[in-house]
Coordinates of C-alpha atoms and ligand atoms in Angstrom, one line a residue:
V25 CA -81.2 -97.1 195.9
N26 CA -77.5 -96.9 196.5
N27 CA -75.4 -100.0 195.8
G28 CA -72.4 -98.5 197.5
K29 CA -69.6 -100.0 199.6
K30 CA -70.2 -100.2 203.4
D31 CA -68.5 -102.1 206.2
M32 CA -70.3 -105.5 206.0
Q33 CA -69.6 -106.1 209.7
I34 CA -71.8 -103.2 210.9
Y35 CA -75.4 -103.9 211.2
D36 CA -78.3 -103.4 213.6
E37 CA -80.4 -106.4 213.0
Q38 CA -80.5 -109.7 211.1
S39 CA -83.0 -111.6 209.0
T40 CA -83.0 -114.7 206.8
V41 CA -84.8 -113.1 203.9
L42 CA -85.6 -109.4 203.3
I43 CA -88.4 -108.7 200.9
V44 CA -88.4 -105.2 199.4
G45 CA -91.9 -104.2 198.2
G46 CA -95.3 -104.8 199.7
G47 CA -97.3 -104.9 196.5
L48 CA -99.2 -107.9 195.1
V49 CA -96.1 -110.0 194.5
G50 CA -94.1 -109.0 197.6
L51 CA -97.1 -109.8 199.9
S52 CA -97.6 -113.1 198.1
Q53 CA -93.9 -113.9 198.4
A54 CA -94.0 -113.2 202.2
L55 CA -97.0 -115.5 202.6
F56 CA -95.4 -118.3 200.6
L57 CA -92.2 -118.1 202.6
Q58 CA -94.2 -117.9 205.9
Y59 CA -96.0 -121.1 204.8
Q60 CA -92.6 -122.7 204.3
G61 CA -91.6 -121.7 207.8
I62 CA -88.9 -119.3 206.6
P63 CA -88.4 -116.1 208.7
F64 CA -88.4 -112.8 206.7
V65 CA -88.8 -109.0 207.0
L66 CA -90.8 -107.2 204.4
V67 CA -90.4 -103.5 203.9
E68 CA -92.8 -101.3 201.9
R69 CA -92.3 -97.6 201.5
H70 CA -96.0 -96.7 201.4
A71 CA -98.1 -96.5 204.6
E72 CA -100.9 -98.6 203.1
T73 CA -101.6 -101.1 200.3
S74 CA -102.3 -99.4 196.9
I75 CA -105.8 -98.1 196.4
L76 CA -105.4 -98.8 192.6
P77 CA -107.5 -101.7 191.4
R78 CA -105.0 -102.7 188.7
A79 CA -105.1 -106.5 188.3
R80 CA -108.7 -107.7 188.5
G81 CA -108.6 -111.4 187.8
L82 CA -106.7 -114.2 189.5
H83 CA -106.1 -117.0 187.1
F84 CA -106.9 -120.4 188.6
R85 CA -103.2 -121.2 189.0
S86 CA -102.8 -118.2 191.3
M87 CA -105.9 -119.4 193.2
E88 CA -104.2 -122.8 193.6
F89 CA -101.4 -121.1 195.5
Y90 CA -103.8 -119.2 197.7
R91 CA -105.7 -122.4 198.3
E92 CA -102.5 -124.0 199.5
I93 CA -101.9 -121.4 202.1
G94 CA -105.5 -121.4 203.3
L95 CA -106.7 -118.1 201.7
E96 CA -108.8 -119.5 198.8
Q97 CA -112.2 -119.1 200.5
E98 CA -111.6 -115.7 201.9
I99 CA -110.4 -114.4 198.5
L100 CA -113.4 -116.0 196.6
A101 CA -115.8 -114.5 199.1
A102 CA -114.2 -111.0 198.8
G103 CA -114.3 -111.3 195.0
A104 CA -117.9 -112.4 195.1
E105 CA -118.8 -109.6 197.5
S106 CA -117.2 -107.0 195.2
I107 CA -119.4 -108.0 192.2
K108 CA -122.6 -108.8 194.2
Q109 CA -124.2 -105.5 193.3
Q110 CA -123.9 -106.2 189.6
S111 CA -127.0 -106.1 187.6
G112 CA -126.3 -109.0 185.2
K113 CA -123.3 -111.2 184.5
P114 CA -119.8 -109.6 184.6
G115 CA -117.6 -110.1 181.6
G116 CA -118.0 -109.3 178.0
L117 CA -116.6 -106.7 175.7
R118 CA -118.2 -103.6 174.2
I119 CA -116.8 -101.3 171.5
G120 CA -118.2 -98.0 170.3
E121 CA -117.8 -94.2 170.2
T122 CA -119.0 -93.8 173.8
L123 CA -120.1 -96.0 176.6
V124 CA -123.7 -95.2 175.8
T125 CA -123.5 -96.3 172.2
A126 CA -121.0 -99.2 172.6
Q127 CA -122.2 -102.5 171.2
A128 CA -121.5 -105.9 172.6
Q129 CA -119.0 -108.0 170.7
Q130 CA -119.0 -111.7 170.1
I131 CA -115.8 -112.8 171.8
G132 CA -114.0 -115.6 169.9
F133 CA -112.1 -117.1 172.8
N134 CA -114.5 -117.5 175.7
L135 CA -112.7 -116.3 178.8
H136 CA -115.4 -117.9 180.8
N137 CA -114.1 -121.3 179.7
L138 CA -110.9 -120.3 181.5
M139 CA -112.9 -119.5 184.6
G140 CA -114.8 -122.7 184.9
M141 CA -112.2 -125.4 184.0
K142 CA -113.2 -127.8 186.6
E143 CA -111.3 -130.7 185.1
L144 CA -108.0 -128.8 185.3
T145 CA -108.0 -127.4 188.8
P146 CA -109.4 -127.9 192.3
T147 CA -110.2 -124.2 192.4
S148 CA -111.3 -121.6 189.9
F149 CA -110.7 -118.3 188.3
C150 CA -111.5 -115.5 190.7
F151 CA -112.5 -111.9 190.0
C152 CA -110.9 -109.9 192.8
P153 CA -109.4 -106.5 192.1
Q154 CA -105.9 -105.8 193.4
D155 CA -107.1 -103.1 195.9
I156 CA -109.4 -105.7 197.6
L157 CA -106.9 -108.6 197.4
E158 CA -103.8 -106.8 198.8
P159 CA -105.4 -105.9 202.2
I160 CA -106.5 -109.6 202.6
L161 CA -102.9 -110.7 202.0
L162 CA -101.5 -108.1 204.3
A163 CA -104.0 -108.9 207.1
A164 CA -103.2 -112.6 206.8
L165 CA -99.5 -112.0 207.0
R166 CA -99.9 -109.9 210.1
Q167 CA -102.3 -112.3 211.7
R168 CA -99.8 -115.1 211.1
G169 CA -97.0 -113.1 212.8
G170 CA -95.1 -111.9 209.8
D171 CA -92.6 -109.1 210.3
V172 CA -94.1 -106.6 207.9
R173 CA -93.0 -103.0 208.0
F174 CA -94.9 -100.5 206.0
S175 CA -93.7 -96.8 205.8
T176 CA -90.2 -98.3 205.6
E177 CA -87.9 -97.9 202.7
L178 CA -84.8 -99.6 201.4
T179 CA -82.3 -96.9 200.5
G180 CA -79.2 -98.9 199.8
F181 CA -77.6 -102.3 199.9
E182 CA -74.3 -104.1 199.6
Q183 CA -73.7 -107.9 199.2
D184 CA -70.8 -110.2 199.6
E185 CA -70.7 -114.0 199.2
N186 CA -72.3 -114.5 202.7
G187 CA -75.1 -112.1 202.7
V188 CA -76.5 -108.7 202.0
V189 CA -76.5 -105.6 204.2
A190 CA -79.5 -103.4 203.5
T191 CA -80.0 -99.9 204.6
I192 CA -83.6 -99.2 205.6
V193 CA -85.2 -96.1 207.0
E194 CA -88.7 -95.3 208.3
V195 CA -90.3 -92.8 206.0
G196 CA -90.1 -89.4 207.6
N197 CA -87.3 -90.4 209.9
V198 CA -83.6 -89.7 209.3
T199 CA -82.1 -92.5 211.3
T200 CA -81.1 -95.4 209.1
R201 CA -80.7 -99.0 210.2
H202 CA -78.5 -101.7 208.7
L203 CA -80.2 -105.0 208.4
R204 CA -78.1 -108.1 207.5
T205 CA -79.9 -110.7 205.5
D206 CA -79.0 -114.0 203.9
Y207 CA -81.1 -113.3 200.9
L208 CA -82.8 -110.2 199.5
I209 CA -85.9 -110.5 197.2
A210 CA -86.6 -107.5 195.1
A211 CA -90.3 -107.2 194.7
D212 CA -90.0 -103.4 194.1
G213 CA -92.1 -103.1 191.0
A214 CA -91.6 -102.2 187.4
H215 CA -89.0 -99.5 187.9
S216 CA -87.1 -101.7 190.4
P217 CA -84.4 -99.5 191.8
I218 CA -82.7 -102.6 193.0
R219 CA -82.6 -104.1 189.5
D220 CA -81.1 -100.8 188.2
A221 CA -78.5 -100.6 191.1
L222 CA -77.4 -104.1 190.1
G223 CA -77.0 -103.1 186.5
I224 CA -79.4 -105.8 185.3
T225 CA -80.7 -104.9 181.8
T226 CA -84.1 -105.8 180.3
S227 CA -85.1 -107.1 176.9
G228 CA -88.4 -107.1 175.0
K229 CA -90.6 -105.1 172.7
G230 CA -90.3 -102.0 175.0
T231 CA -93.1 -99.4 175.2
L232 CA -96.1 -100.1 173.1
E233 CA -98.7 -97.6 174.4
H234 CA -99.1 -94.9 177.0
Y235 CA -102.1 -94.6 179.3
L236 CA -103.4 -92.7 182.3
N237 CA -105.2 -95.0 184.7
I238 CA -108.2 -93.0 186.0
Y239 CA -109.9 -94.6 188.9
F240 CA -113.3 -93.0 189.5
L241 CA -116.6 -93.4 191.3
A242 CA -119.8 -92.7 189.3
D243 CA -123.2 -94.3 189.5
L244 CA -123.5 -95.8 186.0
S245 CA -125.8 -98.7 187.1
E246 CA -128.8 -97.5 185.1
L247 CA -126.7 -96.7 182.1
V248 CA -125.2 -100.2 182.0
Q249 CA -128.4 -102.0 183.1
G250 CA -128.7 -105.1 180.9
R251 CA -125.4 -104.3 179.1
T252 CA -122.7 -105.0 181.7
F253 CA -119.2 -105.6 180.5
S254 CA -115.6 -106.4 181.6
Q255 CA -114.1 -103.9 179.2
C256 CA -115.5 -101.3 177.0
Q257 CA -113.3 -99.7 174.3
V258 CA -114.3 -96.2 173.2
E259 CA -113.0 -93.9 170.6
N260 CA -114.3 -90.6 169.4
T261 CA -112.8 -87.3 168.2
H262 CA -112.1 -86.2 171.8
V263 CA -111.0 -89.3 173.6
R264 CA -109.7 -92.9 173.2
G265 CA -109.5 -95.5 175.9
T266 CA -110.9 -98.5 177.7
F267 CA -113.4 -98.7 180.6
A268 CA -112.6 -101.6 182.9
A269 CA -115.6 -102.5 185.2
L270 CA -114.9 -103.1 188.8
N271 CA -118.5 -103.8 189.9
N272 CA -120.6 -102.6 187.0
T273 CA -122.3 -100.1 189.3
D274 CA -120.2 -97.3 190.8
R275 CA -116.5 -98.3 190.8
W276 CA -114.7 -97.9 187.4
I277 CA -111.4 -97.5 185.8
F278 CA -110.8 -95.6 182.5
H279 CA -107.5 -96.2 180.8
L280 CA -107.1 -93.0 178.8
S281 CA -104.7 -93.3 175.9
Y282 CA -102.3 -90.4 175.3
N283 CA -99.6 -89.9 172.7
P284 CA -96.1 -88.6 173.7
E285 CA -95.2 -88.6 170.0
A286 CA -97.8 -85.9 169.5
G287 CA -96.2 -84.0 172.4
E288 CA -98.8 -85.1 175.1
K289 CA -97.6 -85.6 178.7
P290 CA -99.3 -86.9 181.8
E291 CA -99.1 -83.3 183.2
D292 CA -101.4 -82.2 180.4
F293 CA -104.2 -84.2 182.0
P294 CA -105.2 -82.5 185.3
P295 CA -108.3 -83.7 187.1
E296 CA -110.6 -81.1 185.5
R297 CA -109.6 -82.2 182.0
C298 CA -109.9 -85.8 182.9
L299 CA -113.5 -85.2 184.2
E300 CA -114.4 -83.6 180.8
L301 CA -112.8 -86.5 178.9
L302 CA -114.5 -89.0 181.1
R303 CA -117.9 -87.4 180.3
Q304 CA -117.0 -87.5 176.6
A305 CA -116.1 -91.1 176.9
I306 CA -119.2 -92.0 178.7
G307 CA -121.4 -89.9 176.4
V308 CA -123.3 -88.1 179.0
S309 CA -122.4 -84.4 179.7
D310 CA -123.8 -83.8 183.2
I311 CA -123.0 -87.1 185.1
A312 CA -121.6 -86.8 188.6
I313 CA -118.1 -88.2 188.8
E314 CA -115.6 -88.4 191.6
I315 CA -112.0 -89.1 190.5
K316 CA -110.1 -91.1 193.1
S317 CA -106.7 -91.2 191.4
I318 CA -104.9 -90.6 188.1
G319 CA -101.6 -92.3 187.3
P320 CA -99.6 -92.8 184.2
W321 CA -98.6 -96.3 183.1
E322 CA -97.0 -97.8 180.0
A323 CA -98.1 -100.9 178.1
A324 CA -94.6 -102.3 177.7
V325 CA -92.8 -105.6 177.5
R326 CA -89.5 -105.6 179.5
V327 CA -88.1 -108.8 180.9
A328 CA -85.0 -108.7 183.1
D329 CA -82.0 -110.4 181.5
R330 CA -81.1 -111.9 184.8
Y331 CA -83.4 -112.9 187.7
Q332 CA -80.6 -113.4 190.2
Q333 CA -77.4 -111.7 191.1
G334 CA -75.6 -113.4 194.0
R335 CA -78.0 -113.4 196.9
I336 CA -80.5 -111.0 195.4
L337 CA -83.5 -112.3 193.4
L338 CA -86.0 -110.4 191.4
V339 CA -89.7 -111.2 191.4
G340 CA -92.9 -109.8 189.9
D341 CA -92.8 -106.6 187.9
A342 CA -89.2 -106.1 188.9
A343 CA -88.4 -109.1 186.8
H344 CA -90.9 -108.6 184.0
L345 CA -93.3 -105.9 182.8
M346 CA -96.0 -106.7 180.4
P347 CA -99.2 -105.0 179.2
P348 CA -102.3 -105.9 181.2
W349 CA -104.1 -107.6 178.3
G350 CA -104.9 -111.1 179.3
G351 CA -104.2 -110.3 182.9
F352 CA -100.8 -112.0 182.9
G353 CA -98.6 -109.5 184.8
G354 CA -99.7 -110.0 188.4
N355 CA -100.5 -113.7 187.9
T356 CA -97.0 -114.4 186.4
G357 CA -95.5 -112.5 189.4
I358 CA -97.4 -114.6 192.0
A359 CA -96.2 -117.8 190.2
D360 CA -92.6 -116.5 190.4
A361 CA -92.9 -116.0 194.1
H362 CA -94.3 -119.5 194.5
N363 CA -91.6 -121.1 192.4
L364 CA -88.9 -119.3 194.5
A365 CA -90.4 -119.9 197.9
W366 CA -89.8 -123.7 198.1
K367 CA -86.4 -123.5 196.5
L368 CA -85.2 -120.8 198.9
A369 CA -86.7 -122.8 201.8
A370 CA -84.9 -125.9 200.7
V371 CA -81.6 -124.0 200.5
I372 CA -82.0 -122.2 203.8
R373 CA -82.9 -125.5 205.6
G374 CA -79.8 -127.0 204.1
Q375 CA -81.7 -129.6 202.1
A376 CA -80.5 -128.2 198.8
T377 CA -77.4 -126.4 197.7
P378 CA -77.6 -122.7 196.6
A379 CA -77.3 -124.0 193.0
L380 CA -81.0 -124.9 193.1
L381 CA -81.7 -121.1 193.1
S382 CA -80.4 -120.8 189.6
T383 CA -83.3 -122.9 188.4
Y384 CA -85.6 -120.1 189.4
E385 CA -84.5 -118.0 186.5
M386 CA -84.2 -121.1 184.2
E387 CA -87.8 -121.9 184.8
R388 CA -89.5 -118.6 185.3
R389 CA -87.8 -116.3 182.8
P390 CA -89.0 -118.2 179.7
V391 CA -92.6 -118.1 181.0
A392 CA -92.4 -114.3 181.4
C393 CA -91.1 -114.0 177.8
V394 CA -94.1 -116.0 176.5
A395 CA -96.5 -114.1 178.7
G396 CA -95.0 -110.8 177.5
E397 CA -95.4 -111.9 173.8
Q398 CA -98.9 -112.9 174.5
A399 CA -99.8 -109.7 176.3
A400 CA -98.2 -107.7 173.4
L401 CA -100.4 -109.6 170.9
G402 CA -103.4 -108.3 172.9
T403 CA -102.5 -104.7 172.3
D404 CA -105.0 -104.8 169.4
V405 CA -108.4 -105.3 171.0
Y406 CA -109.7 -107.4 168.1
T407 CA -106.8 -109.8 168.4
R408 CA -107.1 -109.8 172.2
Y409 CA -110.6 -111.2 172.0
R410 CA -110.4 -112.9 168.7
I411 CA -113.0 -110.7 167.1
A412 CA -113.1 -111.2 163.4
T413 CA -113.3 -108.1 161.2
A414 CA -113.0 -107.8 157.4
T415 CA -109.3 -107.3 157.5
N416 CA -107.7 -109.0 160.5
A417 CA -108.0 -112.7 159.6
K418 CA -104.2 -113.0 159.6
D419 CA -103.7 -111.4 163.0
L420 CA -106.2 -113.8 164.5
E421 CA -103.9 -116.8 163.6
Q422 CA -101.6 -115.6 166.3
Q423 CA -104.4 -115.2 168.9
I424 CA -103.8 -114.6 172.6
D425 CA -104.2 -117.7 174.6
P426 CA -104.6 -117.2 178.4
L427 CA -104.4 -120.9 179.1
L428 CA -100.9 -121.1 177.6
V429 CA -99.7 -118.7 180.2
T430 CA -101.7 -120.2 183.0
L431 CA -100.7 -123.8 182.6
G432 CA -99.5 -124.6 179.1
Y433 CA -95.8 -124.3 179.9
H434 CA -93.1 -126.8 180.6
Y435 CA -90.0 -126.2 182.8
H436 CA -86.7 -127.3 181.4
S437 CA -84.1 -127.0 184.2
T438 CA -81.8 -129.0 186.4
A439 CA -84.7 -129.2 189.0
V440 CA -86.5 -131.5 186.5
I441 CA -85.4 -134.8 185.1
E442 CA -86.8 -135.1 181.7
N443 CA -87.8 -138.3 180.0
G444 CA -85.5 -137.6 177.1
L445 CA -88.2 -136.1 174.9
V446 CA -88.0 -132.3 175.1
A447 CA -91.4 -130.8 174.3
S448 CA -90.9 -128.1 171.8
A449 CA -94.6 -127.2 171.4
P450 CA -96.6 -125.7 174.2
T451 CA -98.1 -128.3 176.6
D452 CA -101.8 -128.9 176.1
P453 CA -103.2 -128.2 179.6
F454 CA -106.1 -130.5 178.8
T455 CA -103.9 -133.5 178.4
L456 CA -101.5 -133.1 181.3
T457 CA -100.1 -136.6 181.9
G458 CA -97.5 -136.1 184.5
E459 CA -94.6 -135.4 182.1
P460 CA -91.7 -134.0 184.1
G461 CA -91.6 -130.2 183.9
T462 CA -95.4 -129.8 183.7
R463 CA -97.8 -129.0 186.5
A464 CA -99.0 -132.3 188.0
P465 CA -102.5 -133.1 186.6
H466 CA -105.2 -132.3 189.0
S467 CA -107.2 -135.4 190.1
W468 CA -109.6 -136.0 193.0
F469 CA -108.6 -138.7 195.4
K470 CA -110.0 -140.2 198.5
R471 CA -107.5 -140.2 201.4
Q472 CA -108.7 -141.7 204.6
G473 CA -112.2 -140.6 203.9
E474 CA -111.4 -137.1 202.8
T475 CA -111.5 -135.8 199.2
V476 CA -108.2 -134.2 198.2
S477 CA -106.7 -133.0 194.9
T478 CA -103.3 -134.0 193.7
L479 CA -102.3 -130.4 194.4
D480 CA -103.4 -130.6 198.0
L481 CA -100.7 -133.3 198.6
V482 CA -97.8 -130.9 198.0
G483 CA -96.9 -127.4 199.4
T484 CA -94.1 -127.8 201.8
N485 CA -93.1 -131.4 200.8
F486 CA -92.2 -133.5 197.8
V487 CA -94.7 -136.2 197.1
L488 CA -94.0 -139.6 195.6
L489 CA -97.0 -141.1 193.9
A490 CA -96.5 -144.9 193.3
G491 CA -98.7 -147.4 191.6
E492 CA -100.7 -149.9 193.5
K493 CA -97.9 -152.3 193.5
G494 CA -95.3 -149.7 194.3
E495 CA -94.8 -150.4 198.0
A496 CA -91.0 -150.6 197.4
W497 CA -91.0 -147.0 196.1
C498 CA -93.0 -145.9 199.1
E499 CA -90.7 -147.7 201.5
A500 CA -87.6 -146.1 199.8
A501 CA -89.2 -142.7 200.1
R502 CA -89.9 -143.2 203.8
M503 CA -86.4 -144.3 204.5
I504 CA -84.9 -141.2 202.7
A505 CA -87.3 -138.9 204.5
A506 CA -86.4 -140.4 207.9
G507 CA -82.6 -140.4 207.1
S508 CA -82.3 -137.0 205.4
G509 CA -85.0 -134.8 206.9
I510 CA -86.2 -134.0 203.4
N511 CA -89.9 -133.4 203.4
L512 CA -91.0 -136.3 201.3
V513 CA -94.4 -138.0 201.6
A514 CA -95.3 -141.2 199.6
Y515 CA -98.6 -142.7 198.6
R516 CA -99.7 -145.8 196.7
V517 CA -102.5 -145.0 194.3
G518 CA -105.1 -147.5 193.5
P519 CA -108.3 -149.2 194.9
T520 CA -106.4 -150.7 197.8
G521 CA -103.8 -148.0 198.1
D522 CA -103.4 -144.9 200.3
L523 CA -105.2 -142.8 197.7
Q524 CA -108.1 -143.9 195.6
D525 CA -108.3 -142.1 192.4
L526 CA -112.0 -141.0 192.0
E527 CA -111.7 -140.2 188.3
N528 CA -109.4 -142.6 186.6
E529 CA -110.3 -146.1 187.6
D530 CA -107.9 -147.6 185.1
T531 CA -104.6 -147.3 187.0
E532 CA -103.6 -150.9 186.4
N533 CA -101.1 -149.9 183.7
H534 CA -99.1 -147.9 186.2
D535 CA -99.1 -150.4 189.0
H536 CA -95.3 -150.4 189.3
D537 CA -94.6 -146.8 188.3
A538 CA -93.6 -143.8 190.4
L539 CA -93.9 -140.1 189.9
L540 CA -92.1 -137.5 192.0
V541 CA -93.9 -134.2 192.4
R542 CA -92.1 -131.1 193.7
P543 CA -93.5 -128.9 196.5
D544 CA -94.7 -126.4 193.9
G545 CA -96.8 -129.1 192.2
F546 CA -94.6 -129.6 189.2
V547 CA -93.5 -133.1 188.2
A548 CA -89.8 -133.6 188.9
W549 CA -89.3 -137.1 187.7
Q550 CA -91.1 -140.2 186.4
S551 CA -89.8 -143.8 186.6
S552 CA -89.5 -145.8 183.5
Q553 CA -90.4 -149.5 183.1
D554 CA -87.0 -150.8 184.1
T555 CA -86.1 -148.3 186.8
P556 CA -85.2 -150.2 190.0
A557 CA -87.5 -149.3 192.8
T558 CA -84.7 -148.7 195.3
Q559 CA -83.6 -146.1 197.8
E560 CA -80.5 -145.5 195.7
T561 CA -82.5 -144.6 192.6
L562 CA -84.7 -142.2 194.6
S563 CA -81.9 -140.6 196.4
E564 CA -80.0 -139.9 193.2
V565 CA -83.1 -138.3 191.8
L566 CA -83.5 -136.1 194.8
K567 CA -79.8 -135.2 194.8
H568 CA -80.1 -134.1 191.1
I569 CA -83.3 -132.1 191.8
L570 CA -81.8 -130.5 194.9
A571 CA -78.6 -129.7 193.2
W572 CA -76.2 -131.8 195.3
Y573 CA -73.2 -131.9 193.0
P574 CA -71.1 -133.8 191.9
Q575 CA -73.7 -136.5 191.4
I576 CA -73.9 -139.7 189.6
P577 CA -75.6 -139.4 186.1
L578 CA -79.0 -140.8 186.2
Q579 CA -80.2 -143.8 184.3
G580 CA -81.3 -142.9 180.8
T581 CA -79.8 -139.4 180.9
S582 CA -76.3 -138.1 180.5
E583 CA -77.5 -134.7 181.5
K584 CA -75.3 -133.1 184.1
P585 CA -76.1 -129.8 185.7
A586 CA -74.0 -126.8 184.6
Ligands
FAD23 C1 -103.5 -100.6 184.5 C2 -103.0 -101.9 184.9 C3 -103.8 -103.1 184.8 C4 -103.4 -104.3 185.2 N1 -104.2 -105.4 185.1 C5 -103.7 -106.6 185.4 C6 -104.5 -107.8 185.4 O1 -105.7 -107.7 185.0 N2 -104.0 -109.0 185.7 C7 -102.7 -109.1 186.2 O2 -102.3 -110.2 186.5 N3 -101.9 -108.0 186.3 C8 -102.4 -106.8 185.9 N4 -101.6 -105.7 186.0 C9 -100.2 -105.9 186.5 C10 -100.2 -105.9 188.0 O3 -100.8 -104.8 188.6 C11 -98.7 -106.0 188.4 O4 -98.1 -107.0 187.7 C12 -98.5 -106.1 189.9 O5 -99.0 -105.0 190.6 C13 -97.0 -106.3 190.2 O6 -96.9 -106.5 191.6 P1 -95.5 -106.2 192.2 O7 -95.7 -106.5 193.7 O8 -94.4 -106.9 191.4 O9 -95.2 -104.7 192.0 P2 -96.0 -103.4 192.6 O10 -97.4 -103.7 192.7 O11 -95.6 -102.3 191.7 O12 -95.3 -103.2 194.0 C14 -94.0 -102.8 194.2 C15 -93.9 -102.2 195.6 O13 -92.6 -101.9 195.9 C16 -92.5 -100.8 196.7 N5 -91.2 -100.3 196.7 C17 -90.4 -99.9 195.6 N6 -89.2 -99.6 195.9 C18 -89.1 -99.7 197.3 C19 -88.1 -99.4 198.2 N7 -86.9 -99.0 197.9 N8 -88.4 -99.6 199.6 C20 -89.6 -100.1 199.9 N9 -90.6 -100.3 199.1 C21 -90.4 -100.1 197.8 C22 -93.5 -99.8 196.0 O14 -94.0 -98.8 196.9 C23 -94.6 -100.8 195.6 O15 -95.7 -100.9 196.6 C24 -102.0 -104.4 185.7 C25 -101.2 -103.3 185.7 C26 -101.7 -102.1 185.4 C27 -100.8 -100.9 185.5

């Protein structure tokens, strides 16, 4: 990608947002923007979505986003279909010299707990490999009228203070087009040519291990009968690597470890050699195997030092690369896209100033750093699954914690008004209380006869939740919404309110309180005992969140945005 100079006046077409990259995160970004009603063009250089089933598990936070845009049931059904043929429960870890001899391990941290956390989320963890998920996202985008252009590549761009001119070309065609866009989102993957062209550096532990991802078909159903697994780690004198089960019958991945320090290169592993190594890893010499693809990848931690340069924003692997252990990479990228979508929409609609966009990096970069550290911890299979051995007790003290990356983080930014107490320790997701900066706790409510989660109340709007005696707050919110056009919906919570909390009957202590939740489900602000329930209070709060500067310092805080 060439970041050269070009006459900014000359262009063939215009868009509000250009998304470069139609992988997992680019497609999700497009869907989230579409849901916000923001026009976009998405370009992807490949003709089709990737056939590589890289990410396999969607953490429940990702499923919350897909629930919001109406794709939860379809994704759950596709995930269920993909594992229907399995003989036995998916999940579990095996370790041994070969797949045939590998023994089941007692996993210390039960990942299934993460999958069935009914009290934390209205949805659930979903097993749905990336090669099954991406076509669903793409089909939904097209069905909903999205301008999605596959076989189209970005070859250059230039930005000024008013926009970006992107040079795009249909693959195989020589005629380039210049597209002028207000914002450009780089979802162009781990090697992000856009990030490089902008000169944005990365930090982190760097490369930890080298692998070849071998995606293959082989009927191993009899071999794994009664001993299904999620991952199986094998090591013998010929081969070292990890089997990842896609359906525990005929679709598999083997991550073959190779060592560049010993002079090994990906080219040293042609399909014939991979076949031989696969048979040595399985432990059966004459098994029929069809290799679908072989691709090198690095287990590495690299987080971009900046997520934004002018009107260009990085998301997904372009912003952060991390090893797949714990399944954080794709899930963190999807959450980036969700965080960015409502902010960009608010700025484009003129409801926020562009300064709101700087909170994207403030909020998401620290999460990527923690996710990267956690994923790096998982490099050792014993630490990854908290499996105690005679010598690793110390390592286990620093165990990987998927819940920390899923929900246990706390945003500190100008798009949050903190209560004065800045949490230094990770948030305990089990005790979410509505502290500003945390994801609003999920609770089931009755609303005019239907059952909805706290998270079903947001999406394209802010929501103000007031106590049962908080009519003044609701009235203030309605006045602001009507006068400003800001999407703000207000509810009184309580037995006689607009929402009846089906789980916490004791809401009396919060009768006069108010809580403002952002469109992404994160708590923006909480009233204190003596906060006046007026339109002025609420409008100052919103001005602060939406970055309308200069602004009056808020009660109880001297904080001013930078
Ligand atoms: C072996 C492996 C296992 C993994 N397992 C997990 C897991 O279990 N859980 C998890 O959450 N994550 C996992 N990941 C990570 C996950 O796959 C990535 O985080 C995810 O694919 C990132 O999505 P992305 O859209 O940011 O990037 P990509 O999927 O890399 O997509 C980027 C796209 O941009 C396109 N592109 C690049 N440049 C241009 C251009 N100039 N013009 C047009 N198009 C362009 C590319 O063709 C590509 O399609 C795994 C990764 C690997 C390698």
